[in-house]
CSV table of N, CA, C and O in Angstrom, one decimal:
chain,number,residue,atom,x,y,z
L,6,VAL,N,12.1,53.2,41.9
L,6,VAL,CA,13.1,52.2,42.2
L,6,VAL,C,12.9,51.0,41.2
L,6,VAL,O,11.8,50.4,41.2
L,7,GLN,N,14.0,50.7,40.5
L,7,GLN,CA,13.9,49.5,39.6
L,7,GLN,C,15.2,48.7,39.8
L,7,GLN,O,16.3,49.2,40.0
L,8,LEU,N,15.0,47.4,39.7
L,8,LEU,CA,16.2,46.5,39.7
L,8,LEU,C,16.3,45.8,38.4
L,8,LEU,O,15.3,45.4,37.8
L,9,GLN,N,17.5,45.9,37.9
L,9,GLN,CA,17.8,45.3,36.5
L,9,GLN,C,18.9,44.2,36.7
L,9,GLN,O,20.0,44.5,37.1
L,10,ALA,N,18.5,43.0,36.3
L,10,ALA,CA,19.4,41.9,36.4
L,10,ALA,C,20.0,41.6,35.0
L,10,ALA,O,19.3,41.8,34.0
L,11,SER,N,21.2,41.1,34.9
L,11,SER,CA,21.8,40.8,33.7
L,11,SER,C,22.9,39.7,33.9
L,11,SER,O,23.2,39.4,35.1
L,12,GLY,N,23.4,39.1,32.8
L,12,GLY,CA,24.4,38.1,32.9
L,12,GLY,C,24.0,36.7,32.6
L,12,GLY,O,24.9,35.8,32.6
L,13,GLY,N,22.7,36.5,32.4
L,13,GLY,CA,22.3,35.1,32.1
L,13,GLY,C,22.7,34.7,30.7
L,13,GLY,O,23.2,35.5,29.9
L,14,GLY,N,22.4,33.5,30.4
L,14,GLY,CA,22.8,33.0,29.1
L,14,GLY,C,22.8,31.5,29.0
L,14,GLY,O,22.3,30.8,30.0
L,15,LEU,N,23.3,31.0,27.9
L,15,LEU,CA,23.4,29.5,27.7
L,15,LEU,C,24.8,29.1,27.9
L,15,LEU,O,25.8,29.7,27.4
L,16,VAL,N,25.0,28.1,28.8
L,16,VAL,CA,26.3,27.6,29.1
L,16,VAL,C,26.3,26.1,29.2
L,16,VAL,O,25.3,25.5,29.5
L,17,GLN,N,27.4,25.4,28.9
L,17,GLN,CA,27.5,24.0,29.0
L,17,GLN,C,27.7,23.6,30.5
L,17,GLN,O,28.2,24.4,31.3
L,18,ALA,N,27.3,22.4,30.8
L,18,ALA,CA,27.5,21.9,32.2
L,18,ALA,C,29.0,22.0,32.5
L,18,ALA,O,29.9,21.7,31.7
L,19,GLY,N,29.3,22.4,33.8
L,19,GLY,CA,30.6,22.7,34.2
L,19,GLY,C,31.1,24.1,34.0
L,19,GLY,O,32.2,24.4,34.5
L,20,GLY,N,30.4,24.8,33.3
L,20,GLY,CA,30.8,26.2,33.0
L,20,GLY,C,30.4,27.2,34.1
L,20,GLY,O,29.9,26.8,35.1
L,21,SER,N,30.6,28.5,33.8
L,21,SER,CA,30.4,29.5,34.8
L,21,SER,C,29.7,30.7,34.2
L,21,SER,O,29.8,30.9,33.0
L,22,LEU,N,29.0,31.4,35.0
L,22,LEU,CA,28.3,32.6,34.7
L,22,LEU,C,28.3,33.6,35.9
L,22,LEU,O,28.4,33.1,37.0
L,23,ARG,N,28.3,34.9,35.6
L,23,ARG,CA,28.2,35.8,36.7
L,23,ARG,C,27.0,36.7,36.4
L,23,ARG,O,26.9,37.4,35.4
L,24,LEU,N,26.1,36.7,37.4
L,24,LEU,CA,24.9,37.5,37.3
L,24,LEU,C,25.1,38.8,38.1
L,24,LEU,O,25.8,38.9,39.1
L,25,SER,N,24.5,39.9,37.5
L,25,SER,CA,24.6,41.2,38.2
L,25,SER,C,23.2,41.8,38.3
L,25,SER,O,22.3,41.5,37.5
L,26,CYS,N,23.0,42.6,39.4
L,26,CYS,CA,21.7,43.2,39.6
L,26,CYS,C,22.0,44.6,40.2
L,26,CYS,O,22.6,44.6,41.3
L,27,ALA,N,21.5,45.6,39.6
L,27,ALA,CA,21.8,47.0,40.1
L,27,ALA,C,20.4,47.7,40.3
L,27,ALA,O,19.5,47.5,39.5
L,28,VAL,N,20.4,48.6,41.2
L,28,VAL,CA,19.2,49.4,41.5
L,28,VAL,C,19.4,50.7,40.8
L,28,VAL,O,20.4,51.3,40.8
L,29,SER,N,18.3,51.2,40.2
L,29,SER,CA,18.3,52.5,39.7
L,29,SER,C,17.2,53.3,40.4
L,29,SER,O,16.2,52.8,40.9
L,30,GLY,N,17.4,54.6,40.4
L,30,GLY,CA,16.4,55.5,41.1
L,30,GLY,C,17.1,56.2,42.2
L,30,GLY,O,18.3,56.1,42.5
L,31,ASN,N,16.4,57.0,43.0
L,31,ASN,CA,16.9,57.8,44.1
L,31,ASN,C,16.9,56.9,45.4
L,31,ASN,O,15.8,56.7,45.9
L,32,ILE,N,18.0,56.4,45.7
L,32,ILE,CA,18.1,55.4,46.8
L,32,ILE,C,18.8,56.0,48.0
L,32,ILE,O,19.8,56.7,47.9
L,33,ALA,N,18.2,55.8,49.2
L,33,ALA,CA,18.8,56.2,50.4
L,33,ALA,C,19.7,55.1,51.0
L,33,ALA,O,20.8,55.3,51.4
L,34,ASN,N,19.1,53.9,51.1
L,34,ASN,CA,19.8,52.7,51.7
L,34,ASN,C,19.3,51.5,51.0
L,34,ASN,O,18.2,51.4,50.5
L,35,THR,N,20.2,50.5,51.0
L,35,THR,CA,19.8,49.1,50.7
L,35,THR,C,20.1,48.2,51.9
L,35,THR,O,20.9,48.5,52.7
L,36,GLY,N,19.3,47.2,52.0
L,36,GLY,CA,19.4,46.2,53.1
L,36,GLY,C,19.8,44.9,52.5
L,36,GLY,O,20.7,44.7,51.7
L,37,ALA,N,19.1,43.9,53.0
L,37,ALA,CA,19.4,42.5,52.5
L,37,ALA,C,19.2,42.4,51.0
L,37,ALA,O,18.3,43.0,50.4
L,38,MET,N,20.0,41.6,50.4
L,38,MET,CA,20.0,41.3,49.0
L,38,MET,C,20.0,39.8,48.8
L,38,MET,O,20.6,39.0,49.6
L,39,ALA,N,19.3,39.3,47.7
L,39,ALA,CA,19.2,37.9,47.5
L,39,ALA,C,19.0,37.6,46.0
L,39,ALA,O,18.5,38.4,45.3
L,40,TRP,N,19.3,36.4,45.7
L,40,TRP,CA,19.0,35.8,44.4
L,40,TRP,C,18.0,34.6,44.6
L,40,TRP,O,18.3,33.8,45.5
L,41,TYR,N,17.0,34.6,43.8
L,41,TYR,CA,16.1,33.5,43.8
L,41,TYR,C,16.1,32.9,42.3
L,41,TYR,O,16.6,33.5,41.4
L,42,ARG,N,15.5,31.7,42.2
L,42,ARG,CA,15.4,31.2,40.9
L,42,ARG,C,14.1,30.4,40.8
L,42,ARG,O,13.5,29.9,41.8
L,43,GLN,N,13.6,30.3,39.6
L,43,GLN,CA,12.3,29.6,39.3
L,43,GLN,C,12.4,28.8,38.0
L,43,GLN,O,12.6,29.4,37.0
L,44,ALA,N,12.3,27.5,38.1
L,44,ALA,CA,12.4,26.7,37.0
L,44,ALA,C,10.9,26.4,36.6
L,44,ALA,O,10.0,26.4,37.4
L,45,PRO,N,10.7,26.0,35.3
L,45,PRO,CA,9.4,25.7,34.8
L,45,PRO,C,8.7,24.6,35.7
L,45,PRO,O,9.3,23.6,35.9
L,46,GLY,N,7.5,24.9,36.1
L,46,GLY,CA,6.8,23.9,36.9
L,46,GLY,C,7.2,23.7,38.3
L,46,GLY,O,6.7,22.8,39.1
L,47,LYS,N,8.2,24.6,38.8
L,47,LYS,CA,8.7,24.5,40.2
L,47,LYS,C,8.4,25.8,40.9
L,47,LYS,O,8.2,26.8,40.3
L,48,GLN,N,8.5,25.7,42.2
L,48,GLN,CA,8.3,26.9,43.0
L,48,GLN,C,9.6,27.7,43.0
L,48,GLN,O,10.7,27.2,42.8
L,49,ARG,N,9.4,29.0,43.3
L,49,ARG,CA,10.5,29.9,43.4
L,49,ARG,C,11.3,29.5,44.6
L,49,ARG,O,10.7,29.2,45.7
L,50,GLU,N,12.6,29.4,44.5
L,50,GLU,CA,13.5,29.1,45.7
L,50,GLU,C,14.6,30.1,45.8
L,50,GLU,O,15.1,30.7,44.9
L,51,MET,N,14.9,30.3,47.1
L,51,MET,CA,16.0,31.2,47.4
L,51,MET,C,17.4,30.5,47.1
L,51,MET,O,17.5,29.4,47.5
L,52,VAL,N,18.2,31.2,46.4
L,52,VAL,CA,19.5,30.6,46.0
L,52,VAL,C,20.6,31.0,47.0
L,52,VAL,O,21.4,30.2,47.5
L,53,ALA,N,20.6,32.3,47.2
L,53,ALA,CA,21.7,32.9,48.1
L,53,ALA,C,21.2,34.3,48.6
L,53,ALA,O,20.5,35.0,47.9
L,54,SER,N,21.7,34.6,49.7
L,54,SER,CA,21.3,35.9,50.3
L,54,SER,C,22.6,36.5,51.0
L,54,SER,O,23.5,35.8,51.4
L,55,ILE,N,22.5,37.8,51.1
L,55,ILE,CA,23.7,38.5,51.8
L,55,ILE,C,23.1,39.8,52.5
L,55,ILE,O,22.3,40.5,51.9
L,56,ILE,N,23.5,40.0,53.7
L,56,ILE,CA,23.1,41.2,54.5
L,56,ILE,C,24.2,42.2,54.6
L,56,ILE,O,25.3,42.0,54.1
L,57,LEU,N,23.9,43.3,55.2
L,57,LEU,CA,24.9,44.4,55.3
L,57,LEU,C,26.2,44.0,55.9
L,57,LEU,O,27.3,44.5,55.5
L,58,SER,N,26.2,43.1,56.9
L,58,SER,CA,27.4,42.6,57.5
L,58,SER,C,28.2,41.7,56.6
L,58,SER,O,29.3,41.2,57.0
L,59,ARG,N,27.7,41.4,55.4
L,59,ARG,CA,28.3,40.4,54.5
L,59,ARG,C,28.1,39.0,54.9
L,59,ARG,O,28.7,38.1,54.3
L,60,THR,N,27.3,38.7,55.9
L,60,THR,CA,26.9,37.4,56.2
L,60,THR,C,26.1,36.8,55.0
L,60,THR,O,25.1,37.5,54.6
L,61,THR,N,26.4,35.6,54.6
L,61,THR,CA,25.7,35.0,53.5
L,61,THR,C,25.0,33.7,53.9
L,61,THR,O,25.3,33.1,54.9
L,62,ASN,N,24.1,33.3,53.0
L,62,ASN,CA,23.3,32.1,53.2
L,62,ASN,C,23.1,31.5,51.9
L,62,ASN,O,22.8,32.2,50.9
L,63,TYR,N,23.2,30.2,51.7
L,63,TYR,CA,23.1,29.5,50.4
L,63,TYR,C,22.1,28.3,50.5
L,63,TYR,O,22.1,27.6,51.6
L,64,ALA,N,21.4,28.1,49.5
L,64,ALA,CA,20.7,26.8,49.3
L,64,ALA,C,21.7,25.7,49.3
L,64,ALA,O,22.8,25.8,48.7
L,65,ASP,N,21.3,24.6,49.9
L,65,ASP,CA,22.2,23.4,50.0
L,65,ASP,C,22.7,23.0,48.6
L,65,ASP,O,23.8,22.6,48.4
L,66,SER,N,21.8,23.1,47.6
L,66,SER,CA,22.1,22.7,46.2
L,66,SER,C,23.2,23.5,45.5
L,66,SER,O,23.7,23.0,44.5
L,67,VAL,N,23.5,24.7,46.0
L,67,VAL,CA,24.5,25.5,45.4
L,67,VAL,C,25.7,25.8,46.2
L,67,VAL,O,26.7,26.4,45.8
L,68,LYS,N,25.7,25.3,47.5
L,68,LYS,CA,26.9,25.5,48.4
L,68,LYS,C,28.1,25.0,47.7
L,68,LYS,O,28.2,23.9,47.2
L,69,GLY,N,29.2,25.8,47.8
L,69,GLY,CA,30.5,25.4,47.2
L,69,GLY,C,30.6,25.7,45.8
L,69,GLY,O,31.7,25.6,45.2
L,70,ARG,N,29.5,26.1,45.1
L,70,ARG,CA,29.5,26.4,43.7
L,70,ARG,C,29.2,27.8,43.3
L,70,ARG,O,29.7,28.4,42.4
L,71,PHE,N,28.3,28.4,44.1
L,71,PHE,CA,27.9,29.8,43.9
L,71,PHE,C,28.4,30.7,45.0
L,71,PHE,O,28.5,30.3,46.2
L,72,THR,N,28.7,32.0,44.6
L,72,THR,CA,29.1,33.0,45.6
L,72,THR,C,28.4,34.3,45.4
L,72,THR,O,28.4,34.8,44.2
L,73,ILE,N,27.7,34.7,46.4
L,73,ILE,CA,27.0,36.0,46.3
L,73,ILE,C,27.9,37.1,46.9
L,73,ILE,O,28.6,36.9,47.9
L,74,SER,N,27.8,38.3,46.3
L,74,SER,CA,28.6,39.4,46.8
L,74,SER,C,27.8,40.7,46.6
L,74,SER,O,26.8,40.7,45.8
L,75,ARG,N,28.2,41.8,47.2
L,75,ARG,CA,27.5,43.0,47.1
L,75,ARG,C,28.4,44.2,47.0
L,75,ARG,O,29.5,44.1,47.6
L,76,ASP,N,28.0,45.2,46.3
L,76,ASP,CA,28.8,46.5,46.2
L,76,ASP,C,27.9,47.6,46.6
L,76,ASP,O,27.0,48.0,45.8
L,77,ASP,N,28.0,48.0,47.8
L,77,ASP,CA,27.0,49.0,48.3
L,77,ASP,C,27.1,50.4,47.7
L,77,ASP,O,26.1,51.0,47.4
L,78,PRO,N,28.3,50.9,47.4
L,78,PRO,CA,28.4,52.2,46.7
L,78,PRO,C,27.6,52.1,45.3
L,78,PRO,O,27.1,53.1,44.9
L,79,LYS,N,27.6,50.9,44.7
L,79,LYS,CA,26.9,50.8,43.4
L,79,LYS,C,25.5,50.3,43.6
L,79,LYS,O,24.8,50.1,42.6
L,80,ASN,N,25.1,50.0,44.8
L,80,ASN,CA,23.8,49.4,45.0
L,80,ASN,C,23.6,48.2,44.1
L,80,ASN,O,22.5,48.1,43.4
L,81,ALA,N,24.5,47.3,44.2
L,81,ALA,CA,24.5,46.1,43.3
L,81,ALA,C,24.8,44.8,44.0
L,81,ALA,O,25.4,44.8,45.1
L,82,VAL,N,24.2,43.8,43.5
L,82,VAL,CA,24.5,42.4,44.0
L,82,VAL,C,24.9,41.5,42.9
L,82,VAL,O,24.4,41.7,41.7
L,83,TYR,N,25.8,40.6,43.2
L,83,TYR,CA,26.3,39.7,42.1
L,83,TYR,C,26.1,38.2,42.6
L,83,TYR,O,26.1,37.9,43.8
L,84,LEU,N,26.1,37.4,41.6
L,84,LEU,CA,26.1,35.9,41.9
L,84,LEU,C,27.1,35.3,40.9
L,84,LEU,O,26.8,35.2,39.7
L,85,GLN,N,28.2,34.8,41.4
L,85,GLN,CA,29.1,34.1,40.6
L,85,GLN,C,28.8,32.6,40.7
L,85,GLN,O,28.7,32.0,41.8
L,86,MET,N,28.5,32.0,39.6
L,86,MET,CA,28.1,30.6,39.5
L,86,MET,C,29.1,29.8,38.8
L,86,MET,O,29.5,30.1,37.6
L,87,THR,N,29.6,28.8,39.4
L,87,THR,CA,30.6,27.9,38.8
L,87,THR,C,30.1,26.4,38.8
L,87,THR,O,29.1,26.1,39.5
L,88,SER,N,30.8,25.6,38.1
L,88,SER,CA,30.4,24.1,38.1
L,88,SER,C,28.9,24.0,37.8
L,88,SER,O,28.2,23.2,38.5
L,89,LEU,N,28.4,24.7,36.9
L,89,LEU,CA,26.9,24.7,36.6
L,89,LEU,C,26.5,23.4,36.2
L,89,LEU,O,27.2,22.6,35.5
L,90,LYS,N,25.2,23.0,36.6
L,90,LYS,CA,24.6,21.8,36.3
L,90,LYS,C,23.3,22.0,35.5
L,90,LYS,O,22.7,23.1,35.7
L,91,PRO,N,22.8,21.1,34.7
L,91,PRO,CA,21.6,21.3,34.0
L,91,PRO,C,20.4,21.6,35.0
L,91,PRO,O,19.5,22.4,34.6
L,92,GLU,N,20.5,21.1,36.2
L,92,GLU,CA,19.4,21.4,37.1
L,92,GLU,C,19.4,22.8,37.7
L,92,GLU,O,18.5,23.3,38.4
L,93,ASP,N,20.5,23.6,37.3
L,93,ASP,CA,20.5,25.0,37.7
L,93,ASP,C,19.8,25.9,36.7
L,93,ASP,O,19.6,27.1,36.9
L,94,THR,N,19.3,25.3,35.6
L,94,THR,CA,18.5,26.0,34.6
L,94,THR,C,17.2,26.6,35.2
L,94,THR,O,16.4,25.9,35.8
L,95,ALA,N,17.1,27.9,35.1
L,95,ALA,CA,15.9,28.6,35.7
L,95,ALA,C,16.0,30.1,35.3
L,95,ALA,O,17.0,30.5,34.7
L,96,VAL,N,15.0,30.8,35.6
L,96,VAL,CA,15.0,32.2,35.6
L,96,VAL,C,15.5,32.7,36.9
L,96,VAL,O,15.0,32.3,38.0
L,97,TYR,N,16.5,33.5,37.0
L,97,TYR,CA,17.1,34.0,38.2
L,97,TYR,C,16.7,35.4,38.4
L,97,TYR,O,16.8,36.3,37.6
L,98,LEU,N,16.2,35.7,39.6
L,98,LEU,CA,15.6,37.0,40.0
L,98,LEU,C,16.4,37.5,41.2
L,98,LEU,O,16.7,36.8,42.2
L,99,CYS,N,16.7,38.8,41.1
L,99,CYS,CA,17.3,39.5,42.3
L,99,CYS,C,16.2,40.1,43.1
L,99,CYS,O,15.2,40.5,42.6
L,100,ASN,N,16.5,40.2,44.4
L,100,ASN,CA,15.6,40.8,45.4
L,100,ASN,C,16.4,41.6,46.3
L,100,ASN,O,17.4,41.2,46.8
L,101,MET,N,15.8,42.8,46.7
L,101,MET,CA,16.5,43.7,47.6
L,101,MET,C,15.5,44.4,48.5
L,101,MET,O,14.4,44.8,48.0
L,102,ALA,N,16.0,44.7,49.7
L,102,ALA,CA,15.3,45.6,50.6
L,102,ALA,C,15.9,47.0,50.3
L,102,ALA,O,17.1,47.2,50.3
L,103,VAL,N,15.1,48.0,49.9
L,103,VAL,CA,15.5,49.3,49.5
L,103,VAL,C,14.7,50.4,50.2
L,103,VAL,O,13.5,50.2,50.3
L,104,ARG,N,15.4,51.4,50.6
L,104,ARG,CA,14.7,52.6,51.1
L,104,ARG,C,15.0,53.7,50.1
L,104,ARG,O,16.1,54.2,50.0
L,105,PRO,N,13.9,54.1,49.4
L,105,PRO,CA,14.1,55.2,48.5
L,105,PRO,C,14.4,56.5,49.3
L,105,PRO,O,14.1,56.6,50.5
L,106,SER,N,14.9,57.5,48.5
L,106,SER,CA,15.2,58.8,49.2
L,106,SER,C,14.0,59.4,49.8
L,106,SER,O,14.1,60.1,50.8
L,107,ALA,N,12.9,59.2,49.1
L,107,ALA,CA,11.6,59.8,49.6
L,107,ALA,C,10.6,58.7,49.8
L,107,ALA,O,9.8,58.4,48.9
L,108,GLY,N,10.7,58.0,50.9
L,108,GLY,CA,9.8,56.9,51.1
L,108,GLY,C,10.3,55.9,52.2
L,108,GLY,O,11.4,56.1,52.8
L,109,ASN,N,9.5,54.9,52.4
L,109,ASN,CA,9.9,53.9,53.4
L,109,ASN,C,10.5,52.6,52.8
L,109,ASN,O,10.5,52.4,51.6
L,110,TRP,N,11.1,51.8,53.6
L,110,TRP,CA,11.7,50.6,53.2
L,110,TRP,C,10.6,49.7,52.4
L,110,TRP,O,9.5,49.6,52.8
L,111,GLY,N,11.1,49.1,51.3
L,111,GLY,CA,10.2,48.2,50.6
L,111,GLY,C,11.1,47.0,50.1
L,111,GLY,O,12.3,47.1,50.1
L,112,ASN,N,10.4,46.0,49.6
L,112,ASN,CA,11.0,44.8,49.1
L,112,ASN,C,10.8,44.8,47.6
L,112,ASN,O,9.7,44.9,47.1
L,113,TYR,N,11.9,44.8,46.8
L,113,TYR,CA,11.8,45.0,45.4
L,113,TYR,C,12.4,43.8,44.6
L,113,TYR,O,13.3,43.1,45.1
L,114,TRP,N,11.8,43.5,43.5
L,114,TRP,CA,12.2,42.3,42.6
L,114,TRP,C,12.6,42.9,41.3
L,114,TRP,O,12.0,43.8,40.7
L,115,GLY,N,13.7,42.2,40.7
L,115,GLY,CA,14.1,42.5,39.3
L,115,GLY,C,13.2,41.6,38.4
L,115,GLY,O,12.5,40.7,38.9
L,116,ARG,N,13.4,41.8,37.1
L,116,ARG,CA,12.5,41.0,36.2
L,116,ARG,C,13.1,39.7,35.9
L,116,ARG,O,12.4,38.8,35.3
L,117,GLY,N,14.3,39.4,36.2
L,117,GLY,CA,14.9,38.1,36.0
L,117,GLY,C,15.7,37.9,34.8
L,117,GLY,O,15.5,38.7,33.8
L,118,THR,N,16.6,37.0,34.9
L,118,THR,CA,17.5,36.7,33.7
L,118,THR,C,17.6,35.2,33.6
L,118,THR,O,17.7,34.5,34.6
L,119,GLN,N,17.5,34.7,32.3
L,119,GLN,CA,17.4,33.3,32.1
L,119,GLN,C,18.8,32.7,32.1
L,119,GLN,O,19.7,33.2,31.4
L,120,VAL,N,18.9,31.6,32.8
L,120,VAL,CA,20.2,30.8,32.8
L,120,VAL,C,19.8,29.4,32.3
L,120,VAL,O,18.9,28.8,32.9
L,121,THR,N,20.5,29.0,31.3
L,121,THR,CA,20.2,27.6,30.7
L,121,THR,C,21.5,26.9,30.7
L,121,THR,O,22.5,27.4,30.1
L,122,VAL,N,21.6,25.7,31.3
L,122,VAL,CA,22.8,24.9,31.3
L,122,VAL,C,22.5,23.6,30.5
L,122,VAL,O,21.6,22.8,30.9
L,123,SER,N,23.3,23.4,29.5
L,123,SER,CA,23.1,22.2,28.6
L,123,SER,C,24.0,21.1,29.1
L,123,SER,O,25.1,21.3,29.6
L,124,SER,N,23.5,19.9,28.9
L,124,SER,CA,24.3,18.7,29.4
L,124,SER,C,25.3,18.2,28.3
L,124,SER,O,25.2,18.7,27.2
């Protein structure tokens, strides 16, 4: 099971980016999905999460600007980011609960994608 995130880049303040994260491998089920971020010198923080019922949760700092969504047939999660601010600059990592076809549920992390917002 591997998670591959993409979509990061350099954008000016006020701009938008859409991050994607897909699972590869033999998958039986996926559960909760989330995006985290980690800026230099700061702790990793949860940005947004979504469960099977499509209930979502957001960090206060991104409410109203970011939208998390999931595509279960594709085993993918997305993060639409708008009105980006310089303080959103960080490495963004996806996280998923996954049950492989031959195995038990586990918690998996992608390698991260860099988002840089210039002022």
